[in-house]
Amino acid sequence: MTTLTLDALDLSALLCSRVCHDVISPVGAIVNGLEVLEDDADESMREFALDLIRKSARQASARLQFARIAFGAAGSAGASIDLADAEKVSKGMFSDEKTQLAWKAPQALYPKNKVKLLLNLVVIATSAIPRGGLIDVTVSGDGEAPTLLLKAKGSHARIPPHVRELMAGTPESGTVDAHGVLAFYAGLVARAAAMDVHFTIEGDEVTILSEPTAKAAEPAADLAPASPEEVRPSDSEPSDTALA
């Protein structure tokens, strides 16, 4: 099956739409909290508003820091990203009362696209356990030929719908919307990094394994694809699940 591509402008628009969608919620909560502070003199309501502002500001910051590395041009001045930074933004984004994130990786600089792939796989692993649970991330091997192993364990675990097709660039619908663009983008990053990604499930545990491709891919200029055959983006907005 022919791998479909998105025009660079459409890809950037869908990614921006997705990131903005995920930041709107905490920013909106901050605005609501400030309105309460302005209009309500009740001390208990003011304390509630301040607590809401604090939590929402931390959430917005965590989402932006994660997006900056996972989807943006963070570290573009160099070719590597520190795995410690990847761990920090991942735990800031996903570790809460619902989902716990365990991280085992060397303290080292790894090629940028391989770190970006790792972060995008964390997003996919999170969506594999919709009711929360534990995500165990293990990185082994050197930066040029790493093994990325993610195990997501939780109630009602499942391989996210259509994730394989989207990552392969062969969506069944022939379109990519702002919800599916994250898996589609992860596939672009995997191919740019010359990495294969495999999914398996056993009971309530989903395993995502990424290793270097057996046959080395041609060097990729970046993630701006040529588009002899374009996918038309859907106008639909993503669901309310944050980056999942």
Short mmCIF file of N, CA, C and O in Angstrom, two decimals, residues 66 69-70 81-95 100-108 110 114-123 125-126 134-140 147-151:
data_model
loop_
_atom_site.label_atom_id
_atom_site.label_comp_id
_atom_site.label_asym_id
_atom_site.label_seq_id
_atom_site.Cartn_x
_atom_site.Cartn_y
_atom_site.Cartn_z
N PHE A 66 6.42 19.95 27.17
CA PHE A 66 6.42 18.65 26.48
C PHE A 66 6.29 18.84 24.97
O PHE A 66 7.05 18.26 24.19
N ILE A 69 9.45 19.91 22.91
CA ILE A 69 10.43 18.89 22.54
C ILE A 69 9.82 17.83 21.62
O ILE A 69 10.41 17.44 20.62
N ALA A 70 8.61 17.38 21.94
CA ALA A 70 8.00 16.27 21.20
C ALA A 70 7.59 16.66 19.79
O ALA A 70 7.69 15.86 18.85
N ILE A 81 19.38 15.73 22.02
CA ILE A 81 18.57 16.17 23.16
C ILE A 81 18.94 15.30 24.35
O ILE A 81 19.12 14.09 24.21
N ASP A 82 19.03 15.90 25.51
CA ASP A 82 19.35 15.17 26.72
C ASP A 82 18.16 14.32 27.15
O ASP A 82 17.04 14.83 27.27
N LEU A 83 18.40 13.03 27.41
CA LEU A 83 17.33 12.15 27.86
C LEU A 83 16.78 12.60 29.21
O LEU A 83 15.62 12.31 29.54
N ALA A 84 17.59 13.29 30.01
CA ALA A 84 17.10 13.80 31.29
C ALA A 84 16.01 14.83 31.07
O ALA A 84 15.03 14.90 31.84
N ASP A 85 16.14 15.64 30.02
CA ASP A 85 15.10 16.61 29.69
C ASP A 85 13.83 15.91 29.23
O ASP A 85 12.71 16.33 29.56
N ALA A 86 14.01 14.83 28.46
CA ALA A 86 12.86 14.05 28.00
C ALA A 86 12.11 13.46 29.19
O ALA A 86 10.87 13.45 29.23
N GLU A 87 12.86 12.95 30.18
CA GLU A 87 12.23 12.39 31.38
C GLU A 87 11.47 13.47 32.15
O GLU A 87 10.33 13.27 32.58
N LYS A 88 12.09 14.63 32.30
CA LYS A 88 11.48 15.71 33.07
C LYS A 88 10.15 16.16 32.46
O LYS A 88 9.14 16.28 33.17
N VAL A 89 10.13 16.39 31.15
CA VAL A 89 8.89 16.87 30.54
C VAL A 89 7.83 15.78 30.49
O VAL A 89 6.62 16.06 30.58
N SER A 90 8.25 14.53 30.36
CA SER A 90 7.28 13.43 30.33
C SER A 90 6.61 13.26 31.69
O SER A 90 5.39 13.10 31.77
N LYS A 91 7.40 13.29 32.76
CA LYS A 91 6.83 13.15 34.09
C LYS A 91 5.98 14.37 34.45
O LYS A 91 4.94 14.23 35.11
N GLY A 92 6.40 15.54 34.01
CA GLY A 92 5.60 16.72 34.27
C GLY A 92 4.27 16.68 33.55
O GLY A 92 3.26 17.19 34.04
N MET A 93 4.26 16.03 32.39
CA MET A 93 3.05 15.97 31.57
C MET A 93 2.09 14.88 32.03
O MET A 93 0.88 15.08 32.08
N PHE A 94 2.62 13.70 32.39
CA PHE A 94 1.75 12.54 32.56
C PHE A 94 1.68 11.96 33.96
O PHE A 94 0.76 11.22 34.27
N SER A 95 2.66 12.22 34.83
CA SER A 95 2.63 11.63 36.16
C SER A 95 1.63 12.37 37.04
O SER A 95 1.79 13.55 37.34
N GLN A 100 1.10 6.76 36.48
CA GLN A 100 2.46 6.86 37.00
C GLN A 100 3.44 6.52 35.88
O GLN A 100 3.17 5.64 35.05
N LEU A 101 4.56 7.21 35.86
CA LEU A 101 5.56 7.02 34.81
C LEU A 101 6.90 6.63 35.44
O LEU A 101 7.47 7.39 36.22
N ALA A 102 7.37 5.42 35.12
CA ALA A 102 8.69 4.96 35.57
C ALA A 102 9.66 5.11 34.40
O ALA A 102 9.31 4.81 33.26
N TRP A 103 10.88 5.54 34.68
CA TRP A 103 11.81 5.91 33.60
C TRP A 103 13.18 5.31 33.89
O TRP A 103 13.77 5.58 34.94
N LYS A 104 13.67 4.49 32.98
CA LYS A 104 15.01 3.91 33.10
C LYS A 104 15.76 4.21 31.81
O LYS A 104 15.48 3.61 30.77
N ALA A 105 16.69 5.13 31.87
CA ALA A 105 17.43 5.54 30.68
C ALA A 105 18.77 6.12 31.10
O ALA A 105 18.90 6.68 32.19
N PRO A 106 19.79 6.00 30.24
CA PRO A 106 21.09 6.59 30.57
C PRO A 106 21.03 8.10 30.59
O PRO A 106 20.18 8.71 29.93
N GLN A 107 21.89 8.72 31.37
CA GLN A 107 22.01 10.17 31.37
C GLN A 107 22.93 10.56 30.22
O GLN A 107 24.15 10.60 30.36
N ALA A 108 22.33 10.79 29.06
CA ALA A 108 23.15 11.01 27.87
C ALA A 108 22.38 11.82 26.83
O ALA A 108 21.15 11.92 26.89
N TYR A 110 21.06 12.03 23.14
CA TYR A 110 20.68 11.11 22.07
C TYR A 110 20.25 11.93 20.85
O TYR A 110 19.84 13.08 20.98
N LYS A 114 15.35 10.60 17.56
CA LYS A 114 15.10 9.41 18.37
C LYS A 114 14.46 9.79 19.71
O LYS A 114 13.61 9.07 20.23
N VAL A 115 14.86 10.92 20.28
CA VAL A 115 14.23 11.39 21.51
C VAL A 115 12.80 11.85 21.23
O VAL A 115 11.87 11.58 22.01
N LYS A 116 12.59 12.53 20.12
CA LYS A 116 11.25 12.95 19.75
C LYS A 116 10.34 11.73 19.55
O LYS A 116 9.17 11.74 19.95
N LEU A 117 10.89 10.68 18.94
CA LEU A 117 10.11 9.46 18.78
C LEU A 117 9.74 8.88 20.14
O LEU A 117 8.58 8.48 20.36
N LEU A 118 10.69 8.86 21.06
CA LEU A 118 10.42 8.34 22.40
C LEU A 118 9.27 9.09 23.05
O LEU A 118 8.35 8.48 23.62
N LEU A 119 9.28 10.41 22.98
CA LEU A 119 8.23 11.20 23.61
C LEU A 119 6.88 10.96 22.95
O LEU A 119 5.84 10.89 23.63
N ASN A 120 6.87 10.82 21.63
CA ASN A 120 5.61 10.54 20.95
C ASN A 120 5.09 9.15 21.29
O ASN A 120 3.87 8.94 21.37
N LEU A 121 5.98 8.20 21.53
CA LEU A 121 5.55 6.87 21.95
C LEU A 121 4.99 6.91 23.38
O LEU A 121 4.09 6.13 23.72
N VAL A 122 5.50 7.82 24.21
CA VAL A 122 4.93 7.99 25.55
C VAL A 122 3.48 8.47 25.43
O VAL A 122 2.60 8.00 26.17
N VAL A 123 3.22 9.38 24.51
CA VAL A 123 1.85 9.85 24.28
C VAL A 123 0.95 8.67 23.89
O VAL A 123 -0.15 8.50 24.42
N ALA A 125 1.48 5.49 24.45
CA ALA A 125 1.36 4.57 25.58
C ALA A 125 0.31 5.06 26.57
O ALA A 125 -0.43 4.26 27.15
N THR A 126 0.23 6.36 26.75
CA THR A 126 -0.77 6.92 27.66
C THR A 126 -2.19 6.64 27.15
O THR A 126 -3.09 6.30 27.93
N LEU A 134 0.25 2.29 34.97
CA LEU A 134 1.70 2.49 35.02
C LEU A 134 2.29 2.40 33.62
O LEU A 134 1.99 1.47 32.87
N ILE A 135 3.14 3.37 33.29
CA ILE A 135 3.91 3.33 32.04
C ILE A 135 5.37 3.19 32.41
O ILE A 135 5.94 4.05 33.09
N ASP A 136 5.97 2.10 31.98
CA ASP A 136 7.38 1.81 32.28
C ASP A 136 8.18 2.06 31.00
O ASP A 136 8.00 1.37 30.00
N VAL A 137 9.07 3.05 31.04
CA VAL A 137 9.88 3.43 29.88
C VAL A 137 11.32 2.99 30.11
O VAL A 137 11.92 3.33 31.12
N THR A 138 11.87 2.22 29.17
CA THR A 138 13.26 1.77 29.26
C THR A 138 13.98 2.09 27.96
O THR A 138 13.50 1.73 26.88
N VAL A 139 15.12 2.76 28.07
CA VAL A 139 15.95 3.07 26.91
C VAL A 139 17.29 2.37 27.12
O VAL A 139 17.94 2.54 28.15
N SER A 140 17.69 1.57 26.13
CA SER A 140 18.97 0.87 26.22
C SER A 140 19.71 1.00 24.89
O SER A 140 19.13 1.38 23.87
N THR A 147 17.33 0.93 21.77
CA THR A 147 16.10 0.17 21.87
C THR A 147 15.18 0.93 22.82
O THR A 147 15.58 1.24 23.96
N LEU A 148 14.00 1.26 22.36
CA LEU A 148 13.02 1.97 23.17
C LEU A 148 11.91 1.00 23.54
O LEU A 148 11.24 0.45 22.65
N LEU A 149 11.72 0.75 24.80
CA LEU A 149 10.73 -0.22 25.26
C LEU A 149 9.78 0.47 26.23
O LEU A 149 10.20 0.99 27.27
N LEU A 150 8.50 0.45 25.90
CA LEU A 150 7.48 1.06 26.76
C LEU A 150 6.42 0.01 27.08
O LEU A 150 5.91 -0.66 26.17
N LYS A 151 6.12 -0.14 28.36
CA LYS A 151 5.07 -1.06 28.79
C LYS A 151 4.01 -0.26 29.53
O LYS A 151 4.30 0.39 30.54
#
